[in-house]
mmCIF file of C-alpha atoms and ligand atoms in Angstrom:
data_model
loop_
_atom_site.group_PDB
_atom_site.id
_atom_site.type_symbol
_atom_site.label_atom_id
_atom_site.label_comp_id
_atom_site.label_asym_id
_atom_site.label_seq_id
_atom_site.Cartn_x
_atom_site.Cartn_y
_atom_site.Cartn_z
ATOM 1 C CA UNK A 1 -10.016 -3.232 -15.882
ATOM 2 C CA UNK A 2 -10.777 -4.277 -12.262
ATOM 3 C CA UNK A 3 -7.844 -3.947 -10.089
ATOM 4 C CA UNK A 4 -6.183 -6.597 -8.444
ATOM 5 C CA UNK A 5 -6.229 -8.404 -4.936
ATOM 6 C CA UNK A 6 -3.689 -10.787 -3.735
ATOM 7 C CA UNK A 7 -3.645 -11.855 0.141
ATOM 8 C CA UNK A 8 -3.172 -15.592 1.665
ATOM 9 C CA UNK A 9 -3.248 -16.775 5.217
ATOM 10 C CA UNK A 10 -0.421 -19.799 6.857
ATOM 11 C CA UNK A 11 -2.192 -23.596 7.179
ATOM 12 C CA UNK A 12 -0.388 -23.583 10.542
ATOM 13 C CA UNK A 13 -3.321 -23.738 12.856
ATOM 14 C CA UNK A 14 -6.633 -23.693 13.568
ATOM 15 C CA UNK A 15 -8.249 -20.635 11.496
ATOM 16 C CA UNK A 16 -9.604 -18.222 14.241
ATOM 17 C CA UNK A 17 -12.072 -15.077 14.372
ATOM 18 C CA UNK A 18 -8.889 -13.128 14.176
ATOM 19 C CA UNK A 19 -7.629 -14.102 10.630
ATOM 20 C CA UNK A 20 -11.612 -14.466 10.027
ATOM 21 C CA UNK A 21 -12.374 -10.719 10.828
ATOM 22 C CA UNK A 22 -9.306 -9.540 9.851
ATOM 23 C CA UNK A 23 -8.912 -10.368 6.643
ATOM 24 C CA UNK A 24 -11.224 -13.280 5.686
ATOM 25 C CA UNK A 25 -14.329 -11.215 5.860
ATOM 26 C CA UNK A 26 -12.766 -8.676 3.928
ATOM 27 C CA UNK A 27 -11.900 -10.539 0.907
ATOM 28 C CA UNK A 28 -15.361 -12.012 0.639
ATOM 29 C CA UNK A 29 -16.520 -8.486 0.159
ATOM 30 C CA UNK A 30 -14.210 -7.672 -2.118
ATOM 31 C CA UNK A 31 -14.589 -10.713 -4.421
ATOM 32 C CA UNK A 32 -17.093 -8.682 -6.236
ATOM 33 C CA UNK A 33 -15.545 -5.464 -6.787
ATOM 34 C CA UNK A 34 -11.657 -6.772 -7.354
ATOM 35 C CA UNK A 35 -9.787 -9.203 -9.523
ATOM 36 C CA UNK A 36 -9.533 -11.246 -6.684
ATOM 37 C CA UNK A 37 -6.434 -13.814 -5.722
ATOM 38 C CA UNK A 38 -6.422 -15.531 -2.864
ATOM 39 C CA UNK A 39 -3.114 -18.256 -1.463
ATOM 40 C CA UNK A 40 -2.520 -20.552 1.145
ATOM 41 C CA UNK A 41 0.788 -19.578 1.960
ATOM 42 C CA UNK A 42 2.226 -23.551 2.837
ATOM 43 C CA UNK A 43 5.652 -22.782 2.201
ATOM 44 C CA UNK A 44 5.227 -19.690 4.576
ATOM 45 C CA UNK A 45 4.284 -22.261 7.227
ATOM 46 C CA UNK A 46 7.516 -24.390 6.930
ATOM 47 C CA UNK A 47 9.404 -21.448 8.144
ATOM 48 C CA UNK A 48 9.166 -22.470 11.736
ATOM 49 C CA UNK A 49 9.055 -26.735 13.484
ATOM 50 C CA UNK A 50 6.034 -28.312 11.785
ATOM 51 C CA UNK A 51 4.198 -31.515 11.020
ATOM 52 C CA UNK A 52 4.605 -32.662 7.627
ATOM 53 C CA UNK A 53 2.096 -35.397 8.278
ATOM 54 C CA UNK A 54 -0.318 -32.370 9.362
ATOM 55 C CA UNK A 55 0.653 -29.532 6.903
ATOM 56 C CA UNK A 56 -1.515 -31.606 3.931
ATOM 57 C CA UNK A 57 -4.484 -31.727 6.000
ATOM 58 C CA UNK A 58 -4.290 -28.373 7.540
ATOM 59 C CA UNK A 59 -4.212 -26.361 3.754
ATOM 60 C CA UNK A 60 -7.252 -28.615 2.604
ATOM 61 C CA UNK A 61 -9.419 -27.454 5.842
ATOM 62 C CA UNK A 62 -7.867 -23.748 5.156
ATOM 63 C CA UNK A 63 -9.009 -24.227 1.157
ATOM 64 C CA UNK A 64 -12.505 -25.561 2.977
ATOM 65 C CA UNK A 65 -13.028 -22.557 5.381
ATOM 66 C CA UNK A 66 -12.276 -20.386 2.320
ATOM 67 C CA UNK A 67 -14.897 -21.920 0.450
ATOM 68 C CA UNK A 68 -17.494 -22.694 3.223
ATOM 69 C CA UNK A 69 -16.672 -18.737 4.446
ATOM 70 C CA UNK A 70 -18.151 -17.092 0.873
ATOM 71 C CA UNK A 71 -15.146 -17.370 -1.623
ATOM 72 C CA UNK A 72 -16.731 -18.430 -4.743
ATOM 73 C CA UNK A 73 -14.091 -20.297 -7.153
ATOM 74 C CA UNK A 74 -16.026 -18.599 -10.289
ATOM 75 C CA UNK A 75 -15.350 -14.813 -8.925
ATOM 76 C CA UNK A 76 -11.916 -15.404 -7.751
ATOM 77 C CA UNK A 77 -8.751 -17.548 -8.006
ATOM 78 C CA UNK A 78 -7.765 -19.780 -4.943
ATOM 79 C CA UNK A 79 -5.051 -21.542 -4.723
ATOM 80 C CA UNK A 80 -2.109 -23.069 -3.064
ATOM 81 C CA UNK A 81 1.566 -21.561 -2.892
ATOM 82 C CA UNK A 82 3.839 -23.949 -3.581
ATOM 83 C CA UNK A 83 1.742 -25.520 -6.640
ATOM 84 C CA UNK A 84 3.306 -22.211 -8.019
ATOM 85 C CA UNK A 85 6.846 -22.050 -8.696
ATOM 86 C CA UNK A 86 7.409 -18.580 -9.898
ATOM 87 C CA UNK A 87 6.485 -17.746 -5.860
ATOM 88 C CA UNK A 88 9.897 -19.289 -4.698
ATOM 89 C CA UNK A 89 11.993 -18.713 -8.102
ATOM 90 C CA UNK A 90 11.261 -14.374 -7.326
ATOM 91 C CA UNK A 91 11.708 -14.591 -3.721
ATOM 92 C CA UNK A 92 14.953 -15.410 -4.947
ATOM 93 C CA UNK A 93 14.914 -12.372 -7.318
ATOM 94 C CA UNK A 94 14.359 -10.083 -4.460
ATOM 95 C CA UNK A 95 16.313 -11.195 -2.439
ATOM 96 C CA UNK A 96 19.208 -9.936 -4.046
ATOM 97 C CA UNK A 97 18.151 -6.392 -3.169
ATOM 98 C CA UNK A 98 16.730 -7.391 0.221
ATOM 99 C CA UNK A 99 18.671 -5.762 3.135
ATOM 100 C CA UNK A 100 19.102 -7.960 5.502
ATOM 101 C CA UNK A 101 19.387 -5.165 7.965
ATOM 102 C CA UNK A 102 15.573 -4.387 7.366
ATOM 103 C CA UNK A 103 14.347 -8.040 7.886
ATOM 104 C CA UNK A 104 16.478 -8.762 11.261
ATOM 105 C CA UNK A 105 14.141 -5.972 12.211
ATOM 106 C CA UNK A 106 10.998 -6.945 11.444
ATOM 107 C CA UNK A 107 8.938 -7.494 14.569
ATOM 108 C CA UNK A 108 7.361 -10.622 13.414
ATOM 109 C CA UNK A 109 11.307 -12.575 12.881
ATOM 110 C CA UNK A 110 12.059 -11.232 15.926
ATOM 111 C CA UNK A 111 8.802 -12.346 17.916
ATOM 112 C CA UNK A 112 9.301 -15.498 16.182
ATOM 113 C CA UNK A 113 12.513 -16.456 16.949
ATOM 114 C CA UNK A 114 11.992 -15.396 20.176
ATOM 115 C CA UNK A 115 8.988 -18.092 20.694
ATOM 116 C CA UNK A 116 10.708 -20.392 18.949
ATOM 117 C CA UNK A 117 14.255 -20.410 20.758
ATOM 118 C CA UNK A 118 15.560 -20.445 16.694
ATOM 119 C CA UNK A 119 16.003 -19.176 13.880
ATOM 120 C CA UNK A 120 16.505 -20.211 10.214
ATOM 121 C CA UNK A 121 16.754 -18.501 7.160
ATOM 122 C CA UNK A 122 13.765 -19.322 6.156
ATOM 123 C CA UNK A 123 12.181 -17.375 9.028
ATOM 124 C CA UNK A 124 14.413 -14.236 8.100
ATOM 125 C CA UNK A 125 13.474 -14.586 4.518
ATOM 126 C CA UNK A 126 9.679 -14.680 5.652
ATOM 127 C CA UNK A 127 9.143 -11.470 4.215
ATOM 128 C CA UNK A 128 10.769 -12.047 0.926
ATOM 129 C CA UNK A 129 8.423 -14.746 0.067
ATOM 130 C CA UNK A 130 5.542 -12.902 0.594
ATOM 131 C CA UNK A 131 6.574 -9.682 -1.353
ATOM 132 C CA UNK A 132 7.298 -12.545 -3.983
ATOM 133 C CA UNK A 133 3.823 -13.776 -3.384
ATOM 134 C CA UNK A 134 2.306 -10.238 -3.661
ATOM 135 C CA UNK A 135 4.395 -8.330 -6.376
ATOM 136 C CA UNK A 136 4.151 -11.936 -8.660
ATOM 137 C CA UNK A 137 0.275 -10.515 -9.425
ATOM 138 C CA UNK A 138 1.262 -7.071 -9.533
ATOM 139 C CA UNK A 139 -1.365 -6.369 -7.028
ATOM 140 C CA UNK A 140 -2.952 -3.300 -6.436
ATOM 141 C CA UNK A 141 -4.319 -4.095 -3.028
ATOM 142 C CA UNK A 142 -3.465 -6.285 0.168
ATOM 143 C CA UNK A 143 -6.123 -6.927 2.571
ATOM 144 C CA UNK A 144 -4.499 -8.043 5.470
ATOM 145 C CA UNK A 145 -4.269 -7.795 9.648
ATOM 146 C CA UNK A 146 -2.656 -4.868 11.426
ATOM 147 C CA UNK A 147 0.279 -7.431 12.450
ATOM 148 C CA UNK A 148 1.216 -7.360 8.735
ATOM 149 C CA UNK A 149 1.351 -3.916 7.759
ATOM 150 C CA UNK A 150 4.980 -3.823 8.274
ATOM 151 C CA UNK A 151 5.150 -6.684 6.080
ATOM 152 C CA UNK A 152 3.806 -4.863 3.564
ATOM 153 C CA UNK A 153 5.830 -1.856 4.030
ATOM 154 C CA UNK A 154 8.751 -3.760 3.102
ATOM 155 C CA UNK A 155 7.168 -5.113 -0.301
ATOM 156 C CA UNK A 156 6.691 -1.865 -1.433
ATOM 157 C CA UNK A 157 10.672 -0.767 -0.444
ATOM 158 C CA UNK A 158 11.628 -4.011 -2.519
ATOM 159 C CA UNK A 159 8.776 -2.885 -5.246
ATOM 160 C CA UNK A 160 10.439 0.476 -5.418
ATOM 161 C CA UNK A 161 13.979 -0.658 -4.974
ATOM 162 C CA UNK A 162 13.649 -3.195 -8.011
ATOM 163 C CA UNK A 163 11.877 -0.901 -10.016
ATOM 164 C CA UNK A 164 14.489 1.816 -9.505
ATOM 165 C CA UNK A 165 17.293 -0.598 -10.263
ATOM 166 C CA UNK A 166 15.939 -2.609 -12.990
ATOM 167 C CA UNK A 167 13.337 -0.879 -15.008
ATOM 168 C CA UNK A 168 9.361 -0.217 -14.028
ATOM 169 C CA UNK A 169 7.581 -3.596 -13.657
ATOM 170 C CA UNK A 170 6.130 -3.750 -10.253
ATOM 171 C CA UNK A 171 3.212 -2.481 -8.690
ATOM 172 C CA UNK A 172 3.320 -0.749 -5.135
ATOM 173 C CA UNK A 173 0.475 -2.265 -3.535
ATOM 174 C CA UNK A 174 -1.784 -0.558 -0.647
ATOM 175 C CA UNK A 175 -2.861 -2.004 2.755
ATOM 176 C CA UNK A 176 -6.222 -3.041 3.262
ATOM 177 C CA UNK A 177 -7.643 -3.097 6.967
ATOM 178 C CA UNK A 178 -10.975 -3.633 8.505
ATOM 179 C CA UNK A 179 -12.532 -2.664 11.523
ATOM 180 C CA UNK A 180 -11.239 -6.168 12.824
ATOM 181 C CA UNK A 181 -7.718 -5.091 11.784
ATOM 182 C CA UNK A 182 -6.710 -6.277 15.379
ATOM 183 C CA UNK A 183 -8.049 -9.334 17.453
ATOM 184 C CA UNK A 184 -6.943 -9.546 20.562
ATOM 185 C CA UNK A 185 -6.679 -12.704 22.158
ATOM 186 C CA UNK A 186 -8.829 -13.583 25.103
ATOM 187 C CA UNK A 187 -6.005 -13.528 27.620
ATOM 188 C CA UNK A 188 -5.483 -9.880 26.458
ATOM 189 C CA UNK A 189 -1.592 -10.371 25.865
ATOM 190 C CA UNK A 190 -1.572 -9.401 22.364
ATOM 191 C CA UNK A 191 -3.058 -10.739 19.313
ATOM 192 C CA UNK A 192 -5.223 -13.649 19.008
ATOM 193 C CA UNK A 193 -3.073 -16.373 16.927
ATOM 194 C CA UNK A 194 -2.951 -19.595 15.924
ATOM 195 C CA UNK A 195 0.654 -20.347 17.761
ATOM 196 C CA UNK A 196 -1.123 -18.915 21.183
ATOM 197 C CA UNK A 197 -2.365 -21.387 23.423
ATOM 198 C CA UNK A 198 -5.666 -22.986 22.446
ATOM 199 C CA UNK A 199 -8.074 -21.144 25.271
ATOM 200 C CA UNK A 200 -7.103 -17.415 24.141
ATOM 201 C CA UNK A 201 -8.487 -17.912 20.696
ATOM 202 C CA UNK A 202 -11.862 -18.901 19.065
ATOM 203 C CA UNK A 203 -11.498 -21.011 15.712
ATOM 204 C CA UNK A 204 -13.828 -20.547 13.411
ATOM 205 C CA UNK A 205 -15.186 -24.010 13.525
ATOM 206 C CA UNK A 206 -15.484 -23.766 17.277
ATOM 207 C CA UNK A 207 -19.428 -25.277 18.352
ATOM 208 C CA UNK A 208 -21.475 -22.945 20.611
ATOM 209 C CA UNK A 209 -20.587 -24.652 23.473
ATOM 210 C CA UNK A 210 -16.560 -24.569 23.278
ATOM 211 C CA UNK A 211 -16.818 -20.808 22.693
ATOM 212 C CA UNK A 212 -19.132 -19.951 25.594
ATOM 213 C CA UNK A 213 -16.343 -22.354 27.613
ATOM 214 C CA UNK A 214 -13.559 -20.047 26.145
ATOM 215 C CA UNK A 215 -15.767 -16.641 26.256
ATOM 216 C CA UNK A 216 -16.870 -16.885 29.600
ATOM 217 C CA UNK A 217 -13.751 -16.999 32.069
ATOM 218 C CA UNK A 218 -12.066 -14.790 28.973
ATOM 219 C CA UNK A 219 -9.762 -11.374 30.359
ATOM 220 C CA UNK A 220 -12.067 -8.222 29.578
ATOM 221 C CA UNK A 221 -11.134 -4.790 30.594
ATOM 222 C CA UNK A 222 -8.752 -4.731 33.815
ATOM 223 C CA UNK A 223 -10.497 -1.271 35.108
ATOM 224 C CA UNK A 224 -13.832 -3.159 35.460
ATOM 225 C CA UNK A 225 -12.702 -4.779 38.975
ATOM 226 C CA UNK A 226 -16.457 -4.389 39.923
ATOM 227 C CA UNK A 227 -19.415 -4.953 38.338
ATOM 228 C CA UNK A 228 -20.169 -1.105 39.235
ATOM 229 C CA UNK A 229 -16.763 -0.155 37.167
ATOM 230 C CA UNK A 230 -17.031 1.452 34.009
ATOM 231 C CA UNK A 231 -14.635 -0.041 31.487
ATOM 232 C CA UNK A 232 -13.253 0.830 27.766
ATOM 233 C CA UNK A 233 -14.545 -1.425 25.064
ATOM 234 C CA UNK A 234 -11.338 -0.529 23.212
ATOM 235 C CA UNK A 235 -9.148 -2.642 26.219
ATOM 236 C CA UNK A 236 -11.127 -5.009 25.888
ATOM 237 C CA UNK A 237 -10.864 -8.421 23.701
ATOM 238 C CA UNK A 238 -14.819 -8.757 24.010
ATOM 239 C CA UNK A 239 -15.493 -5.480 23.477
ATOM 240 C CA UNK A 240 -12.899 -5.348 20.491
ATOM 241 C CA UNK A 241 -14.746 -8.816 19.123
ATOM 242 C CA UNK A 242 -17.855 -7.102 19.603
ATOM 243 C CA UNK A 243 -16.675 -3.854 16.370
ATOM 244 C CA UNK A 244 -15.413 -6.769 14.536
ATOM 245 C CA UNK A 245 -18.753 -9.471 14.924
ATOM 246 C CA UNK A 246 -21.743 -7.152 16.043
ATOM 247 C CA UNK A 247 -24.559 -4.523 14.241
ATOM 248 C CA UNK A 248 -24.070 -0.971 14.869
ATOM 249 C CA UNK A 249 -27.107 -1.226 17.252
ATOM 250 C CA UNK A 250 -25.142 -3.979 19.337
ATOM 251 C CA UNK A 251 -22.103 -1.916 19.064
ATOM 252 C CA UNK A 252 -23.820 1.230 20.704
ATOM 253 C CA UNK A 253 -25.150 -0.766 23.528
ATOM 254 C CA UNK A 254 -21.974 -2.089 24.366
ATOM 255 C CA UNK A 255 -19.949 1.034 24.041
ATOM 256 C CA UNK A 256 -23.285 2.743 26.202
ATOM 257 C CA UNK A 257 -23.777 -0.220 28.623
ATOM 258 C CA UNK A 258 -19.781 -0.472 29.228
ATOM 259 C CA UNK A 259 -18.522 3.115 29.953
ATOM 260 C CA UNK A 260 -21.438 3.393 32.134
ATOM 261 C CA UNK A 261 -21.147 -0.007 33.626
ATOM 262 C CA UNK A 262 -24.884 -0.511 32.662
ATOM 263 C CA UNK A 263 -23.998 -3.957 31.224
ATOM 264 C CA UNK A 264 -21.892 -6.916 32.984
ATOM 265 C CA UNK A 265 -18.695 -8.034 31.056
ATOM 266 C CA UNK A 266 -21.420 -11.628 31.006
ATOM 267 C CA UNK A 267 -23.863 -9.419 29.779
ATOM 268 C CA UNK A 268 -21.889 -8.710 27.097
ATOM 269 C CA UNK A 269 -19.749 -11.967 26.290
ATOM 270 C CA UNK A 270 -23.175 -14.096 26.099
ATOM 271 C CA UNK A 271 -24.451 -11.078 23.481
ATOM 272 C CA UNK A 272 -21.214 -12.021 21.744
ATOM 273 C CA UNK A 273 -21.731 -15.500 21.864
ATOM 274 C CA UNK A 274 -24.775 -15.238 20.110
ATOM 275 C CA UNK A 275 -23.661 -12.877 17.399
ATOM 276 C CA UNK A 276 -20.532 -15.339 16.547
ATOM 277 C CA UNK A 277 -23.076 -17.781 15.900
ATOM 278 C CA UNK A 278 -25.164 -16.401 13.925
ATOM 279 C CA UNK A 279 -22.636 -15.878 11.549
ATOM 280 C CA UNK A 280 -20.121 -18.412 12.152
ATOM 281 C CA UNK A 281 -22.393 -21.552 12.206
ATOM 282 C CA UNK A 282 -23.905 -21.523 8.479
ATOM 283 C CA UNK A 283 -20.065 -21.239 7.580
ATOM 284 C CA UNK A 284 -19.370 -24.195 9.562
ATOM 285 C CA UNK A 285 -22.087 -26.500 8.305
ATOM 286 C CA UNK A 286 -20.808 -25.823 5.301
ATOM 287 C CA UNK A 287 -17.556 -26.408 6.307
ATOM 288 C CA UNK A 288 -17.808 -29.793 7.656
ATOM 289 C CA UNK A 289 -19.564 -30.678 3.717
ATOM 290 C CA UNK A 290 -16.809 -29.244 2.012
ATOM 291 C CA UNK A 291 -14.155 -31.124 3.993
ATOM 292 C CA UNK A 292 -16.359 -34.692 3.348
ATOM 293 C CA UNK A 293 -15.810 -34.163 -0.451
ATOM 294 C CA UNK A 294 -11.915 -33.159 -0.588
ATOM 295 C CA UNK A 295 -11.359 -34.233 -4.262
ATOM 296 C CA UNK A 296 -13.491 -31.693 -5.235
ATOM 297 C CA UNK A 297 -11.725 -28.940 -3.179
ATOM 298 C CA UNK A 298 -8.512 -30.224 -4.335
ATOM 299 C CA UNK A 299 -9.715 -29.653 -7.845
ATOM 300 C CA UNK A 300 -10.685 -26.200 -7.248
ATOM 301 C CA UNK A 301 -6.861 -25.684 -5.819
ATOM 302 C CA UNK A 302 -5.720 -27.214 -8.686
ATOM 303 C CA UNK A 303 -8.164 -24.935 -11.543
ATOM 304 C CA UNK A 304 -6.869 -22.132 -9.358
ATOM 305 C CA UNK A 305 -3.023 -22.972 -9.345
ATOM 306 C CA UNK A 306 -3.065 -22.841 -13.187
ATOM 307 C CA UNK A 307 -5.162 -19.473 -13.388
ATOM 308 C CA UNK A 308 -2.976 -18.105 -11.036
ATOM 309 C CA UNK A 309 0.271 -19.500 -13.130
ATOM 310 C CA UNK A 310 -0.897 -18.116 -16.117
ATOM 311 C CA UNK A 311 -0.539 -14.574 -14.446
ATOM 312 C CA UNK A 312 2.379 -15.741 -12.683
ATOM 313 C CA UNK A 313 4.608 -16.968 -15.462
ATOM 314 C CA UNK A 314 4.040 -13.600 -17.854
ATOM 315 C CA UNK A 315 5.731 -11.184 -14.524
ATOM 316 C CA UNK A 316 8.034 -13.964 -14.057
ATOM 317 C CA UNK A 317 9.247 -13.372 -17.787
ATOM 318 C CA UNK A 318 9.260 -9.612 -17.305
ATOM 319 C CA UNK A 319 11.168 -9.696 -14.046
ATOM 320 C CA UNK A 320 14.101 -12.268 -16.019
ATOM 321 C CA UNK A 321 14.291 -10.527 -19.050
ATOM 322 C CA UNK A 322 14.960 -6.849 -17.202
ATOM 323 C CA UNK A 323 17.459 -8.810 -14.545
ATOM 324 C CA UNK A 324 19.054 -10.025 -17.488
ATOM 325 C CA UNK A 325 18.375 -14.095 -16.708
ATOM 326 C CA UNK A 326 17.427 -15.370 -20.836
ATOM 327 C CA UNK A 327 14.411 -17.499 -20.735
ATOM 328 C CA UNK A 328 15.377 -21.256 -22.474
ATOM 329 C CA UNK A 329 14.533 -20.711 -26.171
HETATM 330 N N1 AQP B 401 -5.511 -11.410 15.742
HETATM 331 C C1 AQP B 401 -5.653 -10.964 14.509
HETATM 332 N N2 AQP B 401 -6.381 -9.853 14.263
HETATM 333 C C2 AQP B 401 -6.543 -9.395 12.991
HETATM 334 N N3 AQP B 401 -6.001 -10.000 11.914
HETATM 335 C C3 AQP B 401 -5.269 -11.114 12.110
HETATM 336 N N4 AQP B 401 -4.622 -11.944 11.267
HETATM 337 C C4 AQP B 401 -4.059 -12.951 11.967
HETATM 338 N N5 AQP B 401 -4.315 -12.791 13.277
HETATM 339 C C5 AQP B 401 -5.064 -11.661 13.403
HETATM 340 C C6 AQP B 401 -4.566 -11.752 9.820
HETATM 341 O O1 AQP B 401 -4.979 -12.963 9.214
HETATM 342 C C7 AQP B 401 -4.215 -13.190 8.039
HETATM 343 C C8 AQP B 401 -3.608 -14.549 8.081
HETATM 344 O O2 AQP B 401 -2.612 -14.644 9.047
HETATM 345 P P1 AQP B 401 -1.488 -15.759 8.875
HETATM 346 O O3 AQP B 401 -2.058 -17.087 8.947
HETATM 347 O O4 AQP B 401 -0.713 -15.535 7.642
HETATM 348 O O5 AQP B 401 -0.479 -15.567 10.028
HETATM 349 P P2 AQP B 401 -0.335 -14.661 11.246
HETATM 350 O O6 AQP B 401 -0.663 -13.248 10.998
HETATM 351 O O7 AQP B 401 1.054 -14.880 11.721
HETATM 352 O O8 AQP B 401 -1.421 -15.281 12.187
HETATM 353 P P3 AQP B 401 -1.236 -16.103 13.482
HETATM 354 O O9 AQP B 401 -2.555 -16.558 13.945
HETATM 355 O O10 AQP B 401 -0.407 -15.349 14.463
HETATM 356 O O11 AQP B 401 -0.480 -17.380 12.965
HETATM 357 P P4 AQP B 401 0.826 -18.051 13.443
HETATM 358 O O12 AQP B 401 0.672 -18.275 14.901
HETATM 359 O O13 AQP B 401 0.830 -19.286 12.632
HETATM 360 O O14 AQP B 401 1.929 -17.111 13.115
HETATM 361 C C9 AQP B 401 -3.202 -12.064 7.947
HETATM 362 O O15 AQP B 401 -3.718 -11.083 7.084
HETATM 363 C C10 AQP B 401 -3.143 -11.536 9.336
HETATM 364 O O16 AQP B 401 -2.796 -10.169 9.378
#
């Protein structure tokens, strides 16, 4: 038996090449080799002010990118959160054995509700949910961004902690990173995310010409002061783009033509340009195809919702029968 693969990304933005090369990439590969299931989270995006009037439209263009990036309906499941109900009904589960000490500490709640000037519960309960959404599949494996690996250290406390308290029936699941595990964003202040201003990230759907506008006045390493300079790749967001987005043979000569200061940060961010390209503009072609025919994506959300229920309802069962919750007969 294959094992299995659970990850989802927030409709709360514009998709960018950070959630693209840190996890999106990744689960295409992995489509083949896992049983793979694959969310958008839209009841993870209510947990701070949104749109309603938006939220619709934003988790059809995420379902649309997933498609249009490689995720092929027939090899895995995709589908949308809050089509199933056994997410919400065992984030209530766990959070009776949820310390709330833990999740007032969790860098992303606090980063949050710093940005935000608020908090809800919702927000605190953030990470609940998305054990819920995780340990619901019993997954084996969570490919995922660096910024969620805490995240996932906490599923497998509550995985252990309900196992220990109620009987064996979830699975610890391991993080999966890539070599884009972190994205910076292109003012170099920390990761590249949707909630950032629009200039410090590229979206995947970005033309040519909006991310050479973005690319070129972009933050690269703050020791290259000079052209002469040599700089570090590794504090740099182009540089760091470049591990995530290039060949091994592009890699090299920006590693070799940085450290020396053979190459010009331009040198390198119009090298970058035309790597994004090449792989980021059959995937949004296809894009702008899938998002002229939204029926049909909305019935592969739909197909997905009740493979992914089938699964769901079976560890829901487990989990109610060992809490000691009867079933209606
Ligand atoms: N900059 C990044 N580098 C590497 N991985 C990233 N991910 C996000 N940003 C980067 C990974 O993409 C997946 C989906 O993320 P998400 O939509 O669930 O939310 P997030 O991590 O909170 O991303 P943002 O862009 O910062 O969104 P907002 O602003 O809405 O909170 C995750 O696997 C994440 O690790």
């Amino acid at each position: 038996m294959r094992k299995r693969v659970f990850s989802g990304i927030q409709p709360t933005g514009q998709l960018h090449l950070g959630v693209y090369y840190g996890a999106m990439k990744n689960w295409v590969r992995l489509q083949d080799t896992y049983d793979c299931i694959y969310c958008i989270v839209d009841q993870h995006a209510q947990t701070v002010e949104y749109d309603p009037t938006v939220l619709q439209q934003r988790t059809l263009e995420a379902a649309c990118l997933y498609i249009a990036s490689g995720l092929d309906p027939q090899k895995c499941i995709l589908f949308v959160q809050s089509h199933v109900k056994e997410h919400t009904e065992l984030t209530w589960y766990l959070s009776t054995i949820a310390s709330l000490g833990q999740l007032e500490r969790m860098t992303q709640f606090k980063d949050k509700t710093e940005q935000h000037g608020s908090s809800n519960l919702a927000l605190l309960a953030y990470p609940v949910l998305m054990a819920a959404d995780i340990l619901l599949y019993k997954a084996a494996a969570v490919p995922v961004g660096e910024d969620q690996s805490q995240h996932l250290e906490l599923t497998r406390d509550l995985a252990q902690r309900f196992n220990h308290r109620f009987g064996q029936v979830f699975v610890e699941p391991e993080t999966l990173l890539t070599r884009g595990k972190r994205i910076i964003g292109l003012d170099n202040q920390g990761k590249m995310s949707k909630s950032k201003p629009e200039h410090t990230s590229i979206a995947m759907v970005d033309p040519p010409d909006v991310v050479w506008a973005k690319l070129r006045p972009a933050v690269t390493d703050p020791a290259r002061k000079r052209r002469t300079d040599p700089g570090d790749p590794n504090k740099c967001p182009i540089g760091l783009l470049h591990f995530a987005a290039s060949s091994q043979q592009d890699i090299d000569w920006v590693i070799k033509g940085c450290t020396t200061a053979e190459i010009g940060c331009i040198d390198c961010k119009k090298q970058l340009a035309v790597n994004i390209e090449a792989e980021m503009g059959p995937i949004r072609e296809r894009y702008s195809e899938l998002c002229a025919r939204p029926d049909e994506v909305w019935a592969v959300l739909k197909d997905g919702a009740d493979r992914a229920r089938a699964v769901a309802t079976s560890v829901i069962d487990e989990v109610r029968d060992v809490m000691g919750i009867k079933s209606p007969v």
